[in-house]
Short mmCIF file of C-alpha atoms in Angstrom, two decimals:
data_model
loop_
_atom_site.label_atom_id
_atom_site.label_comp_id
_atom_site.label_asym_id
_atom_site.label_seq_id
_atom_site.Cartn_x
_atom_site.Cartn_y
_atom_site.Cartn_z
CA MET A 1 104.18 80.80 72.79
CA ALA A 2 106.39 77.91 72.20
CA ASP A 3 109.40 80.36 71.70
CA TYR A 4 108.65 81.72 75.29
CA LYS A 5 108.59 78.18 76.77
CA SER A 6 111.98 77.11 75.11
CA ILE A 7 113.58 80.43 76.48
CA THR A 8 112.35 79.59 79.79
CA LYS A 9 113.50 76.11 79.86
CA GLN A 10 117.09 77.23 78.74
CA LEU A 11 117.41 79.87 81.32
CA VAL A 12 116.59 77.47 83.98
CA ARG A 13 119.11 74.78 82.74
CA CYS A 14 121.96 77.23 82.19
CA THR A 15 121.55 78.91 85.59
CA MET A 16 120.40 75.80 87.94
CA HIS A 17 123.88 75.64 89.59
CA ARG A 18 124.45 79.49 90.47
CA HIS A 19 123.55 80.83 93.84
CA ARG A 20 121.99 84.18 94.21
CA ASN A 21 121.87 84.88 90.62
CA THR A 22 120.18 81.53 90.04
CA ARG A 23 117.12 82.77 92.11
CA LYS A 24 117.06 85.99 90.06
CA ALA A 25 117.00 84.15 86.68
CA LEU A 26 114.41 81.42 88.03
CA ILE A 27 111.96 84.17 89.29
CA LEU A 28 112.43 85.90 85.99
CA SER A 29 112.11 82.74 83.96
CA CYS A 30 108.94 81.90 85.90
CA LEU A 31 107.44 85.26 85.06
CA LEU A 32 108.40 84.98 81.24
CA PHE A 33 106.62 81.58 81.17
CA CYS A 34 103.47 83.06 82.78
CA PHE A 35 103.43 85.80 80.13
CA SER A 36 103.65 83.20 77.43
CA LEU A 37 100.39 81.75 78.76
CA LEU A 38 98.58 84.78 78.20
CA PRO A 39 96.59 85.09 75.28
CA LEU A 40 97.46 88.18 72.88
CA PRO A 41 95.54 91.44 73.16
CA VAL A 42 92.09 91.42 71.25
CA HIS A 43 91.22 94.91 69.71
CA GLY A 44 87.85 95.81 70.96
CA ASP A 45 85.64 98.81 71.38
CA ASP A 46 84.85 100.81 74.35
CA GLY A 47 81.99 98.67 75.46
CA SER A 48 83.98 95.40 75.33
CA ALA A 49 86.57 96.73 77.57
CA ARG A 50 84.02 97.60 80.49
CA LEU A 51 82.72 94.02 80.40
CA MET A 52 86.32 92.32 81.18
CA GLY A 53 87.83 91.24 84.62
CA THR A 54 91.46 91.68 85.47
CA MET A 55 93.61 89.01 86.72
CA THR A 56 96.69 89.90 88.32
CA LEU A 57 99.87 88.05 89.34
CA HIS A 58 102.00 89.39 92.28
CA LEU A 59 105.58 88.36 93.20
CA GLU A 60 107.49 90.06 95.90
CA ASN A 61 111.03 88.74 97.15
CA ASP A 62 114.06 90.11 98.61
CA VAL A 63 116.20 87.88 96.10
CA PHE A 64 116.54 91.09 93.85
CA TYR A 65 118.94 92.92 96.49
CA ASP A 66 120.76 89.86 97.48
CA THR A 67 119.07 89.26 100.80
CA ASP A 68 117.05 86.33 102.44
CA ARG A 69 115.51 87.88 105.64
CA GLY A 70 112.43 89.51 107.19
CA TYR A 71 109.86 89.57 104.65
CA THR A 72 111.41 87.13 102.22
CA GLN A 73 108.60 86.16 99.87
CA GLY A 74 104.98 87.04 99.02
CA LEU A 75 102.89 85.39 96.13
CA LYS A 76 99.28 86.43 95.35
CA LEU A 77 97.03 85.90 92.59
CA SER A 78 94.00 87.97 92.40
CA TRP A 79 90.92 88.50 90.04
CA ALA A 80 88.88 91.78 89.84
CA SER A 81 85.38 91.68 88.31
CA PRO A 82 84.20 94.10 85.67
CA ASP A 83 81.95 96.85 86.60
CA LEU A 84 79.02 95.34 88.53
CA ARG A 85 76.91 98.45 88.51
CA THR A 86 74.57 96.99 90.90
CA TYR A 87 74.99 93.69 92.89
CA ARG A 88 71.50 92.47 92.42
CA ASP A 89 70.85 89.83 89.93
CA HIS A 90 74.28 89.70 88.98
CA PRO A 91 75.79 86.08 88.36
CA LEU A 92 79.12 86.83 90.10
CA VAL A 93 77.25 87.78 93.43
CA PRO A 94 75.21 85.12 95.36
CA GLU A 95 71.55 86.12 95.71
CA TRP A 96 72.06 85.40 99.60
CA SER A 97 74.79 87.93 99.85
CA THR A 98 73.36 90.92 98.23
CA PRO A 99 71.53 92.35 101.42
CA LEU A 100 74.80 92.05 103.40
CA ILE A 101 76.88 93.65 100.60
CA GLU A 102 74.70 96.50 100.09
CA ARG A 103 74.77 97.31 103.58
CA LEU A 104 78.59 97.73 103.59
CA PRO A 105 79.86 101.20 104.62
CA LEU A 106 81.78 103.37 102.03
CA VAL A 107 81.58 101.22 99.13
CA ASN A 108 78.01 101.84 98.13
CA GLN A 109 77.81 105.65 97.11
CA THR A 110 75.19 106.41 94.49
CA GLY A 111 76.74 106.75 91.10
CA ASP A 112 80.07 104.74 91.75
CA LEU A 113 81.29 101.96 89.61
CA ARG A 114 81.32 98.90 91.75
CA TYR A 115 83.88 95.80 91.63
CA VAL A 116 84.27 92.83 93.44
CA SER A 117 87.84 91.11 93.78
CA PHE A 118 89.01 87.70 95.05
CA ALA A 119 92.76 87.02 95.90
CA PHE A 120 94.54 83.98 97.14
CA GLY A 121 98.11 84.36 98.55
CA GLN A 122 100.85 83.10 100.83
CA ASN A 123 103.79 85.32 102.59
CA MET A 124 106.77 83.92 104.45
CA TYR A 125 108.88 85.89 106.80
CA THR A 126 112.24 84.55 108.38
CA PRO A 127 115.14 85.81 110.52
CA SER A 128 118.41 87.16 108.98
CA ASP A 129 120.26 83.65 109.78
CA THR A 130 118.47 80.73 108.37
CA GLY A 131 121.36 78.55 108.72
CA GLY A 132 121.04 77.69 112.61
CA SER A 133 118.51 75.53 114.35
CA ASN A 134 118.52 77.32 117.55
CA LEU A 135 116.04 80.00 118.37
CA ILE A 136 117.24 83.52 117.72
CA ARG A 137 115.51 85.49 120.36
CA ASP A 138 116.27 89.14 119.21
CA ASP A 139 115.41 88.39 115.59
CA ARG A 140 111.97 88.02 114.10
CA PRO A 141 109.94 84.57 114.25
CA TYR A 142 109.85 82.35 111.31
CA ALA A 143 106.13 82.93 110.03
CA GLY A 144 104.05 82.06 106.97
CA VAL A 145 100.64 83.35 106.25
CA LEU A 146 98.17 81.66 103.97
CA TYR A 147 95.13 83.42 103.18
CA LEU A 148 91.91 84.20 100.99
CA ALA A 149 90.65 87.70 100.34
CA VAL A 150 87.50 89.25 99.14
CA ALA A 151 87.21 92.81 98.40
CA PHE A 152 84.58 95.42 97.36
CA HIS A 153 85.31 98.61 95.40
CA GLY A 154 83.54 101.79 94.66
CA ARG A 155 84.93 104.24 92.44
CA ASP A 156 84.44 107.32 90.09
CA ASP A 157 87.14 109.06 88.02
CA ARG A 158 88.84 110.85 91.07
CA ARG A 159 88.32 108.39 94.14
CA MET A 160 88.63 104.77 95.12
CA ASP A 161 87.01 102.91 98.07
CA THR A 162 88.18 99.52 99.00
CA LEU A 163 86.85 97.25 101.95
CA GLU A 164 88.47 94.07 102.06
CA PHE A 165 88.23 90.97 104.18
CA ASP A 166 91.00 88.37 104.70
CA VAL A 167 90.71 84.94 106.09
CA GLY A 168 93.55 82.61 106.60
CA ILE A 169 95.87 80.93 108.81
CA VAL A 170 99.34 81.66 110.28
CA GLY A 171 101.61 78.93 111.60
CA PRO A 172 102.70 75.47 110.00
CA HIS A 173 99.45 75.03 108.03
CA SER A 174 100.43 78.09 105.96
CA TYR A 175 103.07 75.60 104.22
CA ALA A 176 105.50 78.45 104.15
CA GLU A 177 108.28 75.85 105.48
CA ASP A 178 107.41 73.26 103.06
CA CYS A 179 107.32 76.01 100.23
CA GLN A 180 110.67 77.57 101.21
CA LYS A 181 112.67 74.22 101.61
CA ALA A 182 111.32 72.93 98.51
CA TYR A 183 112.61 76.07 96.75
CA HIS A 184 116.05 76.10 98.40
CA LYS A 185 116.43 72.57 97.67
CA TRP A 186 115.47 73.03 94.00
CA ILE A 187 118.05 75.90 93.44
CA ASP A 188 120.48 74.26 95.63
CA VAL A 189 120.99 76.55 98.32
CA GLY A 190 121.19 75.87 102.23
CA GLU A 191 118.09 74.39 103.91
CA PRO A 192 116.78 77.01 106.41
CA LYS A 193 116.85 75.14 109.50
CA GLY A 194 114.89 77.21 112.07
CA TRP A 195 111.34 76.55 111.13
CA LYS A 196 110.81 74.64 114.26
CA HIS A 197 110.34 77.79 116.18
CA GLN A 198 107.78 79.41 113.89
CA LEU A 199 104.54 80.82 115.18
CA HIS A 200 101.82 78.10 116.07
CA ASP A 201 98.81 77.64 113.71
CA GLU A 202 96.15 80.49 114.52
CA PRO A 203 93.04 81.37 112.37
CA ILE A 204 93.23 84.94 111.22
CA LEU A 205 90.60 87.48 110.22
CA ASN A 206 91.04 90.93 109.28
CA ALA A 207 89.34 93.75 107.53
CA PHE A 208 91.16 96.64 105.76
CA PHE A 209 89.81 99.74 104.41
CA GLU A 210 91.54 102.27 101.93
CA ARG A 211 90.57 105.41 100.21
CA LYS A 212 92.59 106.81 97.16
CA TRP A 213 92.34 110.00 95.44
CA ARG A 214 93.55 110.75 92.05
CA LEU A 215 94.73 114.51 91.97
CA TRP A 216 96.09 116.85 89.06
CA ARG A 217 95.26 114.23 86.34
CA PRO A 218 94.83 116.03 83.18
CA GLU A 219 91.33 115.44 81.02
CA ASN A 220 93.50 114.30 78.08
CA VAL A 221 95.58 111.37 78.91
CA SER A 222 96.40 110.39 75.37
CA ARG A 223 99.88 111.74 75.55
CA TRP A 224 102.37 112.59 78.21
CA GLY A 225 100.77 113.20 81.50
CA TYR A 226 101.02 112.82 85.26
CA ASP A 227 98.85 112.58 88.52
CA CYS A 228 99.09 112.27 92.34
CA ILE A 229 97.51 109.59 94.16
CA PRO A 230 97.24 110.20 98.08
CA TYR A 231 95.74 107.77 100.09
CA ILE A 232 94.87 106.73 104.02
CA GLY A 233 93.58 103.35 105.41
CA GLY A 234 93.87 100.72 107.99
CA GLY A 235 93.36 97.42 109.33
CA VAL A 236 91.76 95.61 112.37
CA GLY A 237 91.68 92.20 113.15
CA ASN A 238 93.93 89.41 114.96
CA ALA A 239 96.64 89.67 112.49
CA PHE A 240 97.08 93.27 112.05
CA ILE A 241 95.69 96.53 113.78
CA GLY A 242 97.19 99.87 112.40
CA ALA A 243 96.69 102.80 109.99
CA ASN A 244 98.72 104.18 107.01
CA VAL A 245 98.75 107.14 104.99
CA GLY A 246 100.99 107.95 101.61
CA GLY A 247 100.97 109.33 98.20
CA GLU A 248 102.20 108.26 95.11
CA PHE A 249 103.34 110.35 92.03
CA ARG A 250 102.98 108.87 88.34
CA PHE A 251 104.56 110.43 85.16
CA GLY A 252 104.74 108.93 81.65
CA TRP A 253 103.02 108.17 78.52
CA HIS A 254 99.51 107.11 78.34
CA LEU A 255 99.05 106.71 82.08
CA PRO A 256 96.84 103.76 82.85
CA ASP A 257 93.22 104.63 84.08
CA ASP A 258 93.89 103.01 87.61
CA PHE A 259 94.81 104.11 91.13
CA GLY A 260 98.26 103.47 91.14
CA THR A 261 100.82 100.53 92.43
CA PHE A 262 99.36 97.79 94.71
CA LEU A 263 101.79 95.73 96.96
CA ILE A 264 100.92 92.48 98.53
CA ALA A 265 102.18 93.39 102.14
CA GLY A 266 101.42 96.31 104.24
CA ARG A 267 97.74 97.21 103.02
CA SER A 268 94.73 96.32 101.01
CA GLY A 269 94.24 96.55 97.41
CA SER A 270 93.69 95.12 94.03
CA ASN A 271 93.53 96.45 90.71
CA VAL A 272 90.41 97.20 88.88
CA PRO A 273 89.92 96.99 84.84
CA PHE A 274 90.64 99.81 82.50
CA GLU A 275 87.66 102.06 82.61
CA GLY A 276 86.43 105.10 80.84
CA ALA A 277 89.16 107.66 80.18
CA ASP A 278 90.87 105.75 77.35
CA PRO A 279 88.13 104.92 74.54
CA HIS A 280 90.69 102.13 73.04
CA PRO A 281 92.63 100.57 75.85
CA SER A 282 93.24 97.53 74.04
CA ARG A 283 95.16 99.41 71.20
CA ARG A 284 97.66 101.55 73.25
CA PHE A 285 101.31 101.21 74.63
CA GLY A 286 102.02 103.26 77.67
CA ILE A 287 105.04 103.57 80.08
CA HIS A 288 105.31 105.62 83.25
CA CYS A 289 107.57 105.74 86.36
CA PHE A 290 106.18 106.19 89.97
CA LEU A 291 107.60 107.00 93.28
CA ALA A 292 105.65 106.66 96.46
CA LEU A 293 106.19 107.34 100.21
CA GLU A 294 103.98 106.00 103.03
CA GLY A 295 103.78 105.77 106.96
CA THR A 296 102.22 103.07 108.96
CA ALA A 297 101.40 103.13 112.42
CA VAL A 298 101.02 99.54 114.04
CA ALA A 299 99.48 98.69 116.99
CA ARG A 300 99.40 94.98 116.39
CA ASN A 301 101.36 92.69 113.99
CA ILE A 302 100.92 88.95 114.86
CA LEU A 303 103.95 88.37 112.72
CA LEU A 304 106.13 90.33 115.42
CA ASP A 305 103.94 90.18 118.36
CA GLY A 306 103.38 86.44 118.21
CA ASN A 307 100.43 84.21 118.75
CA THR A 308 97.23 85.97 120.10
CA PHE A 309 96.29 83.09 122.45
CA ARG A 310 99.31 80.95 122.85
CA ASP A 311 103.08 81.76 124.16
CA SER A 312 105.46 81.96 121.12
CA HIS A 313 108.58 83.73 120.05
CA SER A 314 108.06 87.39 119.43
CA VAL A 315 110.09 90.63 119.35
CA GLU A 316 109.60 94.27 120.28
CA LYS A 317 108.05 95.75 117.43
CA GLU A 318 108.37 99.59 116.10
CA PRO A 319 105.18 101.48 116.50
CA PHE A 320 105.95 103.63 113.44
CA VAL A 321 107.50 102.16 110.01
CA ALA A 322 108.09 104.37 106.84
CA GLY A 323 108.66 103.21 103.30
CA CYS A 324 109.56 104.33 99.81
CA ILE A 325 108.35 102.66 96.82
CA GLY A 326 109.63 103.32 93.26
CA GLY A 327 109.52 101.88 89.80
CA VAL A 328 108.03 101.76 86.25
CA GLY A 329 105.14 100.32 84.65
CA ILE A 330 104.48 99.20 81.05
CA SER A 331 101.04 98.84 79.51
CA ILE A 332 100.75 96.92 76.28
CA GLY A 333 97.14 96.55 75.15
CA ARG A 334 95.19 95.22 78.39
CA LEU A 335 98.66 93.83 79.74
CA LYS A 336 100.33 95.80 82.34
CA VAL A 337 103.50 94.92 83.90
CA THR A 338 105.03 96.64 86.99
CA TYR A 339 108.31 96.38 88.74
CA ALA A 340 108.62 98.22 92.03
CA TYR A 341 111.53 98.59 94.33
CA VAL A 342 110.49 98.89 98.09
CA TYR A 343 112.36 99.98 101.10
CA ARG A 344 110.95 100.05 104.72
CA THR A 345 112.52 100.98 107.80
CA LYS A 346 113.07 98.93 110.58
CA GLU A 347 109.75 97.04 111.78
CA PHE A 348 111.23 95.95 115.54
CA GLU A 349 114.00 97.31 117.78
CA THR A 350 116.51 94.80 117.44
CA GLN A 351 116.37 94.46 113.49
CA ASP A 352 119.94 95.00 112.11
CA HIS A 353 119.20 96.29 108.45
CA ASP A 354 116.19 98.02 106.95
CA GLN A 355 114.15 95.90 104.54
CA GLU A 356 114.61 96.11 100.71
CA TYR A 357 112.77 93.80 98.30
CA GLY A 358 111.40 93.85 94.70
CA SER A 359 107.67 93.53 93.75
CA ILE A 360 106.80 92.27 90.23
CA SER A 361 103.10 92.23 89.05
CA LEU A 362 101.53 91.43 85.63
CA SER A 363 97.78 92.28 85.06
CA TYR A 364 95.67 91.15 82.08
CA THR A 365 92.08 92.49 81.48
CA PHE A 366 90.36 89.92 79.49
#
């Protein structure tokens, strides 16, 4: 671990005064430092793997493609429980909440494995030109979102349902302005000057549902394999109202026994622990590539439509957005590292460029 920390410090020192390459190196250095803090995989039997939870750190940033506009950064830390089997009398679930959880639709099917996940995250959005202090009326508003999420998952070998509830705030008290200005000062690039035009403070409450199917998966996943994971979902609330549909194809060595790639922005989702298909998940190495296509119909997006109850900057959104996601995932024991390139079509009518950004996640089952 000391070696990882030493390398991280040297990378930061050597690149502090560069511009775009500086930001890339710092992001990779931070990820390397986080990796150094993780305990090494511990070999265990089938039963021990099923008693573990999964911690995941997600980072999404457009810096990987030399841009600083639109959806410019997302950061989320999530934790998914081990299989609860039943919510009653489990220490992770408060007794008073059990009757409510058991009445939730879709995630309480008989015979399912059940999980609960929690997440804390922040997203930030800016127009293309962050150097000016005047309002740019034909570009998206400055906005930040700070949120907590709790999700309930029900799955079997071929299907997973997720019902997620997000509560948070959009506006100055998301602290996106403070974070971006501090970050730009730290890496010695220009200060974003238009945050005074950001959306006003507004509490947000949103619910998301998503169903994924896992098709074509071979019975023996101990060698080369492939699968296809179509999904549908939707959201309702004052932050987002819309629906999405898509599919992901994966091919590789020792495919992970999960339901594909999870992004921060655009839909619900948290990964869940390794389960079932691999009798020794702590002992294997796997690598796979993936490609996903998706489409989203948008009825409301507070980040483009502006505040619900107050006048604010807004733009005319596109009712349909398409996306393409491609990348690679590597599993080393109970550690999984995923990198994805994300491309999305224009989200509003006067947008100059399509959106591109990179997504990195590190998951560890412990």
